[in-house]
Amino acid sequence: MYKNHKIAVIVPAYNEEELIVETLQGIPPFVDIIFAINDASQDHTLALIQKQQQEDARIQCIDHKTNQGLGKSLIDGYVASKHSDTDITAVMAGDNQMHPDDLPMLLDQIIDHGYDYVKGNRLLHQNITVMPRYRFWGNALLTILTKFATGYYAMMDPQCGYTAIRNSALRKIPIEQMTRGYGYNADILCMLNIQRFRVTDAEVRPVYDREKSKIKLWKYIPKTSWILTRLFFRRLWQRYVILDFHPLVLFYFFAFFNTLCILFPFTVRFFVMYFTYHELPKTTLTILIFTFLISFQSILFAIWMDMDYNKN
């Protein structure tokens, strides 16, 4: 128990035989329950979890017979936790990449400052230079896209999986519908934003030692970008149309309509006429410029209103 709050920790693991024992043994003693999820590992991860389970009564093992992805491992952990009597649920990866000494900083944001969900931010740490350069730039791109998708514009480092959530908030979101693969972190943020829960960052140290990332950025970024696009439109529809109405959806719709129905076809017309007649079609060019400017202005207004609406 931590500050009179019962704490649960979810530890998803897939082929983590090298580091799973260190991860489980390093979880602070104030944690009440540890949900260790073995996602059909092909190595000795399950056996090691079961061995630790005999030594540590806090550990509850959830074993997947087939590999179902990181998101599904977290879903099972969250569902088990929300049906328990714990107050806060944290996530610590099975590769020992999340320093256990940072866990109190996440929990304090919920207990002492009233936030509902806290995620780690490695970019705040002075030792961020240890993050591989390709991860840093990939993270920066996905951070920008995630801000638009989730509505939490002040948030940084959304790819950090070191998180904590208040169980009262966990029970109010459809966590069972969360994305089962990578992209789950943006999905849960989107759910929280739709329900107007308070989210913040907490500084955590980046740990890159013996762990080997299973993320292939050349696959991960395009796939996650598509997921973020879907989340963006889902958030607009559910929060600003179904649950409440806000004129920013009209600005977004106007910009998208202009782009698809005017800007794109007139761009095609411009190049066809240019390469056919070898001269600039002035009328078409004028329409293109005018449409682009009003669409861009409309998007800026929508973003500004979205940021203002979510500033708290």
GROMACS .gro file of C-alpha atoms in nm:
model
  312
    1MET     CA    1   0.000   0.000   0.000
    2TYR     CA    2   0.122   0.350  -0.088
    3LYS     CA    3  -0.018   0.650   0.099
    4ASN     CA    4  -0.326   0.449   0.199
    5HIS     CA    5  -0.390   0.345  -0.163
    6LYS     CA    6  -0.374  -0.014  -0.284
    7ILE     CA    7  -0.150  -0.041  -0.589
    8ALA     CA    8  -0.153  -0.295  -0.872
    9VAL     CA    9   0.118  -0.329  -1.135
   10ILE     CA   10   0.071  -0.493  -1.476
   11VAL     CA   11   0.379  -0.659  -1.625
   12PRO     CA   12   0.328  -0.768  -1.987
   13ALA     CA   13   0.595  -1.007  -2.111
   14TYR     CA   14   0.678  -1.176  -2.440
   15ASN     CA   15   1.006  -1.368  -2.468
   16GLU     CA   16   1.160  -1.184  -2.175
   17GLU     CA   17   1.346  -1.471  -2.006
   18GLU     CA   18   1.660  -1.259  -1.971
   19LEU     CA   19   1.500  -0.973  -1.776
   20ILE     CA   20   1.161  -1.083  -1.639
   21VAL     CA   21   1.304  -1.202  -1.306
   22GLU     CA   22   1.486  -0.872  -1.248
   23THR     CA   23   1.169  -0.684  -1.339
   24LEU     CA   24   0.948  -0.876  -1.095
   25GLN     CA   25   1.204  -0.869  -0.816
   26GLY     CA   26   1.256  -0.494  -0.861
   27ILE     CA   27   0.890  -0.397  -0.815
   28PRO     CA   28   0.867  -0.195  -0.490
   29PRO     CA   29   0.732  -0.368  -0.178
   30PHE     CA   30   0.446  -0.118  -0.142
   31VAL     CA   31   0.281  -0.268  -0.453
   32ASP     CA   32  -0.006  -0.496  -0.344
   33ILE     CA   33  -0.077  -0.702  -0.658
   34ILE     CA   34   0.137  -0.784  -0.962
   35PHE     CA   35  -0.043  -0.905  -1.274
   36ALA     CA   36   0.223  -1.077  -1.486
   37ILE     CA   37   0.093  -1.153  -1.836
   38ASN     CA   38   0.281  -1.406  -2.046
   39ASP     CA   39   0.181  -1.351  -2.410
   40ALA     CA   40   0.257  -1.705  -2.532
   41SER     CA   41   0.633  -1.663  -2.502
   42GLN     CA   42   0.847  -1.912  -2.691
   43ASP     CA   43   1.126  -1.912  -2.431
   44HIS     CA   44   1.125  -1.975  -2.055
   45THR     CA   45   0.937  -1.659  -1.957
   46LEU     CA   46   0.630  -1.844  -1.826
   47ALA     CA   47   0.836  -2.086  -1.616
   48LEU     CA   48   1.031  -1.798  -1.464
   49ILE     CA   49   0.711  -1.608  -1.380
   50GLN     CA   50   0.565  -1.918  -1.216
   51LYS     CA   51   0.883  -1.969  -1.016
   52GLN     CA   52   0.871  -1.609  -0.895
   53GLN     CA   53   0.505  -1.657  -0.814
   54GLN     CA   54   0.603  -1.922  -0.558
   55GLU     CA   55   0.839  -1.676  -0.392
   56ASP     CA   56   0.619  -1.367  -0.411
   57ALA     CA   57   0.252  -1.405  -0.317
   58ARG     CA   58   0.167  -1.074  -0.484
   59ILE     CA   59   0.220  -1.219  -0.833
   60GLN     CA   60  -0.082  -1.339  -1.030
   61CYS     CA   61   0.006  -1.500  -1.363
   62ILE     CA   62  -0.215  -1.464  -1.670
   63ASP     CA   63  -0.103  -1.695  -1.949
   64HIS     CA   64  -0.198  -1.653  -2.315
   65LYS     CA   65  -0.193  -1.978  -2.510
   66THR     CA   66  -0.151  -1.785  -2.835
   67ASN     CA   67   0.031  -1.457  -2.895
   68GLN     CA   68  -0.227  -1.176  -2.891
   69GLY     CA   69  -0.019  -0.859  -2.883
   70LEU     CA   70   0.088  -0.608  -2.622
   71GLY     CA   71  -0.247  -0.430  -2.620
   72LYS     CA   72  -0.438  -0.749  -2.535
   73SER     CA   73  -0.192  -0.826  -2.254
   74LEU     CA   74  -0.263  -0.484  -2.106
   75ILE     CA   75  -0.638  -0.525  -2.153
   76ASP     CA   76  -0.632  -0.850  -1.955
   77GLY     CA   77  -0.425  -0.686  -1.684
   78TYR     CA   78  -0.652  -0.382  -1.665
   79VAL     CA   79  -0.967  -0.596  -1.653
   80ALA     CA   80  -0.821  -0.808  -1.372
   81SER     CA   81  -0.720  -0.496  -1.182
   82LYS     CA   82  -1.051  -0.311  -1.216
   83HIS     CA   83  -1.228  -0.614  -1.072
   84SER     CA   84  -0.992  -0.614  -0.774
   85ASP     CA   85  -1.001  -0.386  -0.470
   86THR     CA   86  -0.697  -0.183  -0.579
   87ASP     CA   87  -0.711   0.196  -0.620
   88ILE     CA   88  -0.441   0.260  -0.882
   89THR     CA   89  -0.302   0.045  -1.162
   90ALA     CA   90   0.046   0.099  -1.305
   91VAL     CA   91   0.221  -0.061  -1.602
   92MET     CA   92   0.585  -0.171  -1.599
   93ALA     CA   93   0.722  -0.358  -1.902
   94GLY     CA   94   0.874  -0.702  -1.858
   95ASP     CA   95   1.207  -0.596  -2.009
   96ASN     CA   96   1.312  -0.397  -1.701
   97GLN     CA   97   1.312  -0.075  -1.905
   98MET     CA   98   1.110   0.113  -1.643
   99HIS     CA   99   1.298   0.210  -1.330
  100PRO     CA  100   1.106   0.106  -1.016
  101ASP     CA  101   1.228   0.413  -0.825
  102ASP     CA  102   1.021   0.631  -1.061
  103LEU     CA  103   0.690   0.464  -0.972
  104PRO     CA  104   0.620   0.692  -0.670
  105MET     CA  105   0.645   0.999  -0.896
  106LEU     CA  106   0.361   0.863  -1.111
  107LEU     CA  107   0.151   0.767  -0.813
  108ASP     CA  108   0.199   1.106  -0.644
  109GLN     CA  109   0.045   1.285  -0.942
  110ILE     CA  110  -0.274   1.084  -0.889
  111ILE     CA  111  -0.282   1.079  -0.509
  112ASP     CA  112  -0.153   1.428  -0.427
  113HIS     CA  113  -0.254   1.628  -0.735
  114GLY     CA  114  -0.584   1.472  -0.838
  115TYR     CA  115  -0.496   1.347  -1.185
  116ASP     CA  116  -0.671   1.040  -1.326
  117TYR     CA  117  -0.396   0.912  -1.554
  118VAL     CA  118  -0.023   0.972  -1.548
  119LYS     CA  119   0.231   0.867  -1.807
  120GLY     CA  120   0.606   0.877  -1.797
  121ASN     CA  121   0.796   1.140  -1.989
  122ARG     CA  122   1.153   1.040  -2.071
  123LEU     CA  123   1.214   1.365  -2.259
  124LEU     CA  124   1.214   1.563  -1.933
  125HIS     CA  125   1.509   1.369  -1.797
  126GLN     CA  126   1.855   1.519  -1.824
  127ASN     CA  127   1.995   1.185  -1.942
  128ILE     CA  128   1.771   1.171  -2.251
  129THR     CA  129   2.083   1.147  -2.469
  130VAL     CA  130   2.094   0.775  -2.392
  131MET     CA  131   1.782   0.729  -2.607
  132PRO     CA  132   1.884   0.598  -2.950
  133ARG     CA  133   1.865   0.874  -3.210
  134TYR     CA  134   1.623   0.689  -3.439
  135ARG     CA  135   1.387   0.639  -3.142
  136PHE     CA  136   1.408   1.006  -3.051
  137TRP     CA  137   1.301   1.128  -3.396
  138GLY     CA  138   1.037   0.859  -3.434
  139ASN     CA  139   0.903   0.954  -3.093
  140ALA     CA  140   0.894   1.323  -3.191
  141LEU     CA  141   0.685   1.252  -3.502
  142LEU     CA  142   0.438   1.032  -3.317
  143THR     CA  143   0.415   1.285  -3.033
  144ILE     CA  144   0.281   1.550  -3.272
  145LEU     CA  145   0.029   1.312  -3.427
  146THR     CA  146  -0.082   1.184  -3.085
  147LYS     CA  147  -0.152   1.538  -2.962
  148PHE     CA  148  -0.408   1.583  -3.240
  149ALA     CA  149  -0.555   1.235  -3.201
  150THR     CA  150  -0.604   1.249  -2.824
  151GLY     CA  151  -0.664   1.618  -2.751
  152TYR     CA  152  -0.392   1.629  -2.484
  153TYR     CA  153  -0.177   1.894  -2.649
  154ALA     CA  154   0.048   1.956  -2.348
  155MET     CA  155   0.150   1.592  -2.333
  156MET     CA  156   0.494   1.469  -2.440
  157ASP     CA  157   0.651   1.129  -2.508
  158PRO     CA  158   0.321   0.943  -2.565
  159GLN     CA  159   0.510   0.627  -2.664
  160CYS     CA  160   0.634   0.578  -2.308
  161GLY     CA  161   0.450   0.279  -2.162
  162TYR     CA  162   0.526   0.363  -1.799
  163THR     CA  163   0.180   0.470  -1.680
  164ALA     CA  164  -0.059   0.476  -1.385
  165ILE     CA  165  -0.437   0.512  -1.386
  166ARG     CA  166  -0.692   0.567  -1.114
  167ASN     CA  167  -0.916   0.258  -1.103
  168SER     CA  168  -1.230   0.471  -1.072
  169ALA     CA  169  -1.142   0.616  -1.415
  170LEU     CA  170  -1.046   0.273  -1.550
  171ARG     CA  171  -1.395   0.144  -1.472
  172LYS     CA  172  -1.559   0.426  -1.670
  173ILE     CA  173  -1.383   0.372  -2.003
  174PRO     CA  174  -1.436   0.080  -2.246
  175ILE     CA  175  -1.091  -0.063  -2.180
  176GLU     CA  176  -1.190  -0.397  -2.336
  177GLN     CA  177  -1.211  -0.220  -2.674
  178MET     CA  178  -0.857  -0.083  -2.659
  179THR     CA  179  -0.629  -0.149  -2.957
  180ARG     CA  180  -0.467  -0.489  -2.912
  181GLY     CA  181  -0.141  -0.414  -3.090
  182TYR     CA  182   0.092  -0.114  -3.072
  183GLY     CA  183  -0.100   0.211  -3.059
  184TYR     CA  184  -0.277   0.113  -2.737
  185ASN     CA  185  -0.120   0.412  -2.555
  186ALA     CA  186  -0.295   0.663  -2.781
  187ASP     CA  187  -0.618   0.465  -2.770
  188ILE     CA  188  -0.649   0.481  -2.392
  189LEU     CA  189  -0.564   0.853  -2.398
  190CYS     CA  190  -0.840   0.906  -2.653
  191MET     CA  191  -1.087   0.720  -2.429
  192LEU     CA  192  -0.986   0.934  -2.133
  193ASN     CA  193  -1.021   1.258  -2.330
  194ILE     CA  194  -1.371   1.169  -2.448
  195GLN     CA  195  -1.472   1.122  -2.083
  196ARG     CA  196  -1.286   1.443  -1.981
  197PHE     CA  197  -1.040   1.282  -1.742
  198ARG     CA  198  -0.733   1.474  -1.627
  199VAL     CA  199  -0.400   1.351  -1.766
  200THR     CA  200  -0.044   1.464  -1.698
  201ASP     CA  201   0.321   1.364  -1.745
  202ALA     CA  202   0.576   1.264  -1.484
  203GLU     CA  203   0.950   1.264  -1.536
  204VAL     CA  204   1.098   0.915  -1.564
  205ARG     CA  205   1.449   0.812  -1.655
  206PRO     CA  206   1.514   0.647  -1.991
  207VAL     CA  207   1.662   0.299  -1.942
  208TYR     CA  208   1.838   0.141  -2.239
  209ASP     CA  209   2.066  -0.140  -2.134
  210ARG     CA  210   2.021  -0.506  -2.222
  211GLU     CA  211   1.662  -0.480  -2.339
  212LYS     CA  212   1.601  -0.524  -2.710
  213SER     CA  213   1.311  -0.334  -2.858
  214LYS     CA  214   1.067  -0.543  -3.061
  215ILE     CA  215   0.947  -0.232  -3.245
  216LYS     CA  216   1.040  -0.198  -3.612
  217LEU     CA  217   0.997   0.173  -3.676
  218TRP     CA  218   0.955   0.137  -4.052
  219LYS     CA  219   0.644  -0.071  -3.981
  220TYR     CA  220   0.540   0.086  -3.654
  221ILE     CA  221   0.518   0.452  -3.762
  222PRO     CA  222   0.291   0.403  -4.070
  223LYS     CA  223   0.064   0.159  -3.885
  224THR     CA  224   0.041   0.378  -3.576
  225SER     CA  225  -0.019   0.689  -3.788
  226TRP     CA  226  -0.324   0.522  -3.940
  227ILE     CA  227  -0.449   0.426  -3.593
  228LEU     CA  228  -0.400   0.786  -3.474
  229THR     CA  229  -0.600   0.914  -3.772
  230ARG     CA  230  -0.891   0.688  -3.681
  231LEU     CA  231  -0.869   0.791  -3.317
  232PHE     CA  232  -0.876   1.158  -3.417
  233PHE     CA  233  -1.205   1.124  -3.604
  234ARG     CA  234  -1.351   0.901  -3.332
  235ARG     CA  235  -1.269   1.163  -3.069
  236LEU     CA  236  -1.421   1.445  -3.272
  237TRP     CA  237  -1.741   1.249  -3.329
  238GLN     CA  238  -1.791   1.119  -2.975
  239ARG     CA  239  -1.681   1.424  -2.778
  240TYR     CA  240  -1.789   1.715  -2.999
  241VAL     CA  241  -2.099   1.569  -3.164
  242ILE     CA  242  -2.247   1.294  -2.946
  243LEU     CA  243  -2.156   1.400  -2.591
  244ASP     CA  244  -2.142   1.772  -2.658
  245PHE     CA  245  -2.149   2.006  -2.955
  246HIS     CA  246  -1.863   2.234  -3.046
  247PRO     CA  247  -1.830   2.442  -3.366
  248LEU     CA  248  -1.472   2.324  -3.419
  249VAL     CA  249  -1.612   2.013  -3.593
  250LEU     CA  250  -1.764   2.245  -3.854
  251PHE     CA  251  -1.426   2.407  -3.919
  252TYR     CA  252  -1.263   2.065  -3.956
  253PHE     CA  253  -1.543   1.945  -4.184
  254PHE     CA  254  -1.517   2.258  -4.399
  255ALA     CA  255  -1.141   2.210  -4.438
  256PHE     CA  256  -1.172   1.839  -4.522
  257PHE     CA  257  -1.455   1.905  -4.766
  258ASN     CA  258  -1.256   2.175  -4.945
  259THR     CA  259  -0.950   1.950  -4.962
  260LEU     CA  260  -1.128   1.643  -5.099
  261CYS     CA  261  -1.386   1.808  -5.322
  262ILE     CA  262  -1.205   2.119  -5.449
  263LEU     CA  263  -0.833   2.123  -5.372
  264PHE     CA  264  -0.752   1.768  -5.485
  265PRO     CA  265  -0.952   1.765  -5.813
  266PHE     CA  266  -0.833   2.114  -5.910
  267THR     CA  267  -0.473   2.012  -5.839
  268VAL     CA  268  -0.515   1.725  -6.083
  269ARG     CA  269  -0.676   1.962  -6.333
  270PHE     CA  270  -0.388   2.208  -6.291
  271PHE     CA  271  -0.117   1.954  -6.379
  272VAL     CA  272  -0.318   1.800  -6.664
  273MET     CA  273  -0.370   2.140  -6.827
  274TYR     CA  274  -0.011   2.246  -6.761
  275PHE     CA  275   0.144   1.939  -6.924
  276THR     CA  276  -0.112   1.937  -7.204
  277TYR     CA  277  -0.100   2.305  -7.306
  278HIS     CA  278   0.241   2.393  -7.153
  279GLU     CA  279   0.111   2.705  -6.986
  280LEU     CA  280  -0.016   2.793  -6.641
  281PRO     CA  281  -0.398   2.780  -6.612
  282LYS     CA  282  -0.441   3.105  -6.420
  283THR     CA  283  -0.803   3.054  -6.317
  284THR     CA  284  -0.734   2.706  -6.183
  285LEU     CA  285  -0.425   2.831  -6.000
  286THR     CA  286  -0.625   3.112  -5.840
  287ILE     CA  287  -0.889   2.866  -5.718
  288LEU     CA  288  -0.616   2.639  -5.582
  289ILE     CA  289  -0.447   2.915  -5.386
  290PHE     CA  290  -0.774   3.053  -5.250
  291THR     CA  291  -0.902   2.707  -5.148
  292PHE     CA  292  -0.573   2.618  -4.981
  293LEU     CA  293  -0.565   2.939  -4.779
  294ILE     CA  294  -0.921   2.917  -4.648
  295SER     CA  295  -0.879   2.544  -4.572
  296PHE     CA  296  -0.555   2.606  -4.386
  297GLN     CA  297  -0.713   2.892  -4.192
  298SER     CA  298  -1.012   2.674  -4.105
  299ILE     CA  299  -0.784   2.399  -3.969
  300LEU     CA  300  -0.589   2.652  -3.762
  301PHE     CA  301  -0.912   2.782  -3.607
  302ALA     CA  302  -1.024   2.426  -3.529
  303ILE     CA  303  -0.690   2.338  -3.367
  304TRP     CA  304  -0.692   2.658  -3.163
  305MET     CA  305  -1.044   2.587  -3.033
  306ASP     CA  306  -0.955   2.223  -2.961
  307MET     CA  307  -0.649   2.327  -2.761
  308ASP     CA  308  -0.846   2.588  -2.569
  309TYR     CA  309  -1.125   2.343  -2.490
  310ASN     CA  310  -0.876   2.086  -2.357
  311LYS     CA  311  -0.634   2.319  -2.177
  312ASN     CA  312  -0.752   2.200  -1.832
   0.00000   0.00000   0.00000
